Each structure stands twice: as C-alpha cells, then as structure tokens.
Amino acid sequence: MNDLSKLETEELLTCLHVQLYHPDQACRPLFHSLPLNTPFTMEAEDSLRLGRDGQTCTFVINDTCVSRKQLSIQAYRKTGSSNFSFMIQNMSQRGKLMIGGSELKYLERADVDDKVLLRFGRYELLIFQEPGDSHIKYEVLFQTCCTPPSQEMGIDVPCRQPILDTGGSWNNFQNGGPASQDPLESDETRMFV
C-alpha cells in the first residue's frame, strides 16, 4: 500500500506566455537566440530583460533595429495576493514601446493585464499568464505566431468597405435602402400561374 501523504508534490509555476511576431521572421533568424517552445525558469526577483545586447539582457533578439535594452518585465505580488503580477518597463531611450493603445516612454512602467499586446518597431508581442503556486520562481514560454496578434485582436486593422451578399458594393445603397426595389437575393423559388 502506497502512502500518498509522504509523496512530495511539485509546485506549479506561474507561466508568462510571450507570443512573438515580426513580418520577416520566416526569412531572418530574429528569434533563434530565444528558448522557443521550451519553458525557461526565472527567479522572481530577477528582471526579464529583452533586447539586442547579450551582456545586459536575459533574452536576445538579433536585429539592429532593436535597442540594446528594449524592455524589462518584473514579477511582483500585490499586497494581500498570493499570485504574481507583472510590470513592463520601456528601457529604450530612442524607441517607443506601445502597450495596448498607450505609449510607454523611456523608463515608464505599466502593469500587464490578463492579456496585453506590446509593439515596438515592427515587432508584436502578445503576453498573458497562467497562474501558479510558487512564490519564488516563474516560467517564461516564448512562441512565434504566424499572424500578427494585433490583427487577431482587431487592433489597428483598417475597416474595409463592406461587400453585400449579392456582390454589390455598399455605395449602391442610398439613404439606407437599395437603389432599386428589385430583390437583392434570388434564392427563393418563384411560381407563375
């Protein structure tokens, strides 16, 4: 008979998911220095730094358009909460960092909501977290996306002129009604007597 009470239970770590996108990622090795698709364990007191400089950054993006120190993510706990929260700080003096729809200037910080879109240059990072039990460590999981997260979220996607089921343009309508009184769809069967 096994005594289950004596077995050690493994602590579940909070996982910070970072989905990366760049329009040239298929033809340029931009993310080859990142541990893609493999959880990377971080100490809670250490900042996750992302940038071009391998000496000062935890994770490196190989692109001269990225600042030496682009951004920093810090884990913390809010008073009275046992779950980790995360804060993003813009570390770039020359590049702007967009978080959601707001710009973070140099050294400004913002909290990461449940799901947040970060943009700098032509890069897009969709960040979200899975809560865990640990109070001293968390995991980071980098993955690439095939389509821009902004497109999937409907951010900055230009509205196109609607095309009706008939194939006609919206411009054929005037004052909210069709230009002619003929039926727009002809999928009904008509019988003439």
CSV table of C-alpha atoms in Angstrom, one decimal:
chain,number,residue,atom,x,y,z
A,1,MET,CA,0.0,0.0,0.0
A,2,ASN,CA,1.4,3.4,-1.1
A,3,ASP,CA,1.4,6.2,1.4
A,4,LEU,CA,0.4,9.2,-0.8
A,5,SER,CA,0.8,11.7,2.1
A,6,LYS,CA,4.6,11.2,2.0
A,7,LEU,CA,5.0,11.9,-1.7
A,8,GLU,CA,6.3,15.3,-2.5
A,9,THR,CA,4.1,17.5,-4.7
A,10,GLU,CA,5.7,19.6,-7.3
A,11,GLU,CA,5.0,23.3,-7.1
A,12,LEU,CA,3.1,24.7,-10.1
A,13,LEU,CA,4.9,27.7,-11.5
A,14,THR,CA,3.2,30.8,-13.0
A,15,CYS,CA,3.9,30.8,-16.7
A,16,LEU,CA,4.3,34.0,-18.6
A,17,HIS,CA,3.5,33.3,-22.3
A,18,VAL,CA,5.1,35.6,-24.8
A,19,GLN,CA,4.0,35.1,-28.4
A,20,LEU,CA,6.3,36.9,-30.9
A,21,TYR,CA,5.7,38.2,-34.3
A,22,HIS,CA,7.7,40.0,-36.9
A,23,PRO,CA,6.8,40.2,-40.6
A,24,ASP,CA,10.3,39.0,-41.7
A,25,GLN,CA,10.6,36.1,-39.1
A,26,ALA,CA,10.4,33.4,-41.8
A,27,CYS,CA,13.4,34.7,-43.8
A,28,ARG,CA,15.5,36.1,-41.0
A,29,PRO,CA,16.8,34.4,-37.8
A,30,LEU,CA,15.4,37.0,-35.4
A,31,PHE,CA,14.4,34.7,-32.6
A,32,HIS,CA,16.9,31.9,-32.9
A,33,SER,CA,18.6,33.0,-29.6
A,34,LEU,CA,15.4,32.7,-27.6
A,35,PRO,CA,14.4,29.4,-26.0
A,36,LEU,CA,11.4,28.9,-28.2
A,37,ASN,CA,8.6,26.4,-27.2
A,38,THR,CA,10.6,25.5,-24.0
A,39,PRO,CA,9.6,26.9,-20.6
A,40,PHE,CA,12.5,28.9,-19.1
A,41,THR,CA,12.5,29.2,-15.3
A,42,MET,CA,13.2,32.7,-13.9
A,43,GLU,CA,13.8,33.7,-10.3
A,44,ALA,CA,11.0,36.1,-9.2
A,45,GLU,CA,13.4,38.8,-8.1
A,46,ASP,CA,15.3,38.9,-11.4
A,47,SER,CA,14.1,41.1,-14.2
A,48,LEU,CA,13.4,39.6,-17.6
A,49,ARG,CA,15.3,41.9,-20.0
A,50,LEU,CA,14.7,41.7,-23.7
A,51,GLY,CA,17.0,43.5,-26.2
A,52,ARG,CA,19.9,43.2,-28.6
A,53,ASP,CA,22.7,43.2,-26.0
A,54,GLY,CA,23.6,39.7,-24.8
A,55,GLN,CA,25.7,41.1,-21.9
A,56,THR,CA,22.8,43.0,-20.2
A,57,CYS,CA,19.7,41.2,-21.4
A,58,THR,CA,18.3,37.9,-20.3
A,59,PHE,CA,16.9,37.2,-23.8
A,60,VAL,CA,18.3,38.5,-27.1
A,61,ILE,CA,16.7,39.4,-30.4
A,62,ASN,CA,19.2,39.5,-33.2
A,63,ASP,CA,18.1,42.7,-35.0
A,64,THR,CA,19.9,46.0,-35.3
A,65,CYS,CA,16.5,47.7,-35.2
A,66,VAL,CA,16.0,46.5,-31.6
A,67,SER,CA,17.5,48.6,-28.9
A,68,ARG,CA,20.4,47.2,-26.8
A,69,LYS,CA,18.0,47.1,-23.9
A,70,GLN,CA,14.4,47.2,-25.3
A,71,LEU,CA,12.2,46.3,-22.4
A,72,SER,CA,12.1,44.8,-18.9
A,73,ILE,CA,9.5,42.6,-17.2
A,74,GLN,CA,9.4,42.4,-13.5
A,75,ALA,CA,7.4,39.9,-11.4
A,76,TYR,CA,5.8,41.2,-8.2
A,77,ARG,CA,3.0,40.4,-5.8
A,78,LYS,CA,0.3,42.9,-4.9
A,79,THR,CA,-0.5,43.4,-1.2
A,80,GLY,CA,-2.7,40.6,0.1
A,81,SER,CA,-2.4,38.5,-3.1
A,82,SER,CA,-0.5,35.2,-3.5
A,83,ASN,CA,-0.4,35.4,-7.3
A,84,PHE,CA,2.3,37.0,-9.3
A,85,SER,CA,1.6,40.2,-11.3
A,86,PHE,CA,3.9,41.6,-13.9
A,87,MET,CA,5.1,45.1,-14.8
A,88,ILE,CA,6.7,46.2,-18.1
A,89,GLN,CA,9.2,49.0,-18.3
A,90,ASN,CA,10.5,50.6,-21.5
A,91,MET,CA,14.3,50.5,-21.4
A,92,SER,CA,14.9,52.1,-24.8
A,93,GLN,CA,15.8,55.8,-25.0
A,94,ARG,CA,15.2,56.1,-28.7
A,95,GLY,CA,12.4,53.6,-29.5
A,96,LYS,CA,8.8,53.8,-28.4
A,97,LEU,CA,7.0,51.0,-26.8
A,98,MET,CA,3.3,50.6,-27.2
A,99,ILE,CA,1.4,48.6,-24.6
A,100,GLY,CA,-2.2,48.1,-25.6
A,101,GLY,CA,-3.0,51.5,-27.2
A,102,SER,CA,-0.7,53.6,-24.9
A,103,GLU,CA,2.9,54.6,-25.4
A,104,LEU,CA,5.4,54.0,-22.7
A,105,LYS,CA,8.3,56.5,-22.8
A,106,TYR,CA,11.8,55.8,-21.5
A,107,LEU,CA,11.7,54.2,-18.0
A,108,GLU,CA,7.9,54.4,-17.7
A,109,ARG,CA,6.2,51.3,-16.4
A,110,ALA,CA,2.8,49.7,-16.8
A,111,ASP,CA,1.1,46.6,-15.3
A,112,VAL,CA,0.4,43.6,-17.5
A,113,ASP,CA,-3.3,42.9,-17.6
A,114,ASP,CA,-4.6,39.4,-18.2
A,115,LYS,CA,-3.6,39.7,-21.9
A,116,VAL,CA,-1.6,42.6,-23.4
A,117,LEU,CA,-0.2,43.5,-26.8
A,118,LEU,CA,3.3,45.1,-26.9
A,119,ARG,CA,4.6,46.7,-30.0
A,120,PHE,CA,8.0,48.2,-30.9
A,121,GLY,CA,9.3,48.8,-34.4
A,122,ARG,CA,7.8,46.0,-36.5
A,123,TYR,CA,7.6,43.6,-33.5
A,124,GLU,CA,4.5,42.5,-31.8
A,125,LEU,CA,4.4,40.5,-28.5
A,126,LEU,CA,1.2,39.1,-27.1
A,127,ILE,CA,1.8,38.5,-23.4
A,128,PHE,CA,-0.5,36.6,-21.0
A,129,GLN,CA,-0.1,34.5,-17.9
A,130,GLU,CA,-1.2,31.2,-16.4
A,131,PRO,CA,-1.2,31.5,-12.6
A,132,GLY,CA,0.7,29.1,-10.4
A,133,ASP,CA,1.6,28.4,-6.7
A,134,SER,CA,5.3,29.3,-6.5
A,135,HIS,CA,6.3,32.5,-4.7
A,136,ILE,CA,10.0,32.4,-5.7
A,137,LYS,CA,10.0,31.3,-9.4
A,138,TYR,CA,8.0,31.6,-12.6
A,139,GLU,CA,8.4,30.3,-16.2
A,140,VAL,CA,8.6,32.2,-19.5
A,141,LEU,CA,7.4,30.5,-22.6
A,142,PHE,CA,8.4,32.1,-25.9
A,143,GLN,CA,6.5,31.1,-29.0
A,144,THR,CA,6.2,32.6,-32.5
A,145,CYS,CA,2.9,33.4,-34.2
A,146,CYS,CA,2.2,33.1,-38.0
A,147,THR,CA,-0.2,36.1,-38.0
A,148,PRO,CA,0.2,39.4,-36.2
A,149,PRO,CA,-1.5,39.4,-32.8
A,150,SER,CA,-2.8,42.9,-33.5
A,151,GLN,CA,-4.8,41.5,-36.5
A,152,GLU,CA,-6.3,38.7,-34.4
A,153,MET,CA,-7.2,41.2,-31.7
A,154,GLY,CA,-8.7,43.7,-34.2
A,155,ILE,CA,-6.3,46.5,-33.2
A,156,ASP,CA,-5.2,48.9,-35.9
A,157,VAL,CA,-7.0,46.9,-38.6
A,158,PRO,CA,-8.4,49.3,-41.1
A,159,CYS,CA,-12.1,49.0,-41.8
A,160,ARG,CA,-12.9,48.0,-45.3
A,161,GLN,CA,-16.0,48.8,-47.3
A,162,PRO,CA,-18.5,46.0,-46.8
A,163,ILE,CA,-19.5,43.9,-49.8
A,164,LEU,CA,-23.0,42.6,-49.8
A,165,ASP,CA,-24.0,39.0,-50.3
A,166,THR,CA,-25.1,40.0,-53.8
A,167,GLY,CA,-21.6,41.0,-54.6
A,168,GLY,CA,-22.7,44.6,-55.0
A,169,SER,CA,-20.9,47.5,-53.3
A,170,TRP,CA,-22.2,49.3,-50.3
A,171,ASN,CA,-22.2,52.5,-52.5
A,172,ASN,CA,-25.1,51.2,-54.5
A,173,PHE,CA,-27.3,51.9,-51.4
A,174,GLN,CA,-28.7,55.4,-50.9
A,175,ASN,CA,-30.3,56.7,-47.7
A,176,GLY,CA,-30.1,53.3,-46.0
A,177,GLY,CA,-32.1,51.5,-48.7
A,178,PRO,CA,-31.4,49.8,-52.0
A,179,ALA,CA,-31.2,52.0,-55.2
A,180,SER,CA,-33.9,49.8,-56.8
A,181,GLN,CA,-36.8,47.9,-55.4
A,182,ASP,CA,-35.7,44.6,-57.1
A,183,PRO,CA,-34.9,41.8,-54.6
A,184,LEU,CA,-31.3,41.6,-53.7
A,185,GLU,CA,-31.3,37.8,-53.3
A,186,SER,CA,-32.9,35.4,-55.7
A,187,ASP,CA,-32.7,32.1,-53.7
A,188,GLU,CA,-36.5,31.8,-53.5
A,189,THR,CA,-38.4,29.7,-56.0
A,190,ARG,CA,-41.0,31.7,-57.9
A,191,MET,CA,-44.0,30.1,-59.4
A,192,PHE,CA,-46.0,31.9,-62.1
A,193,VAL,CA,-49.7,30.9,-62.7
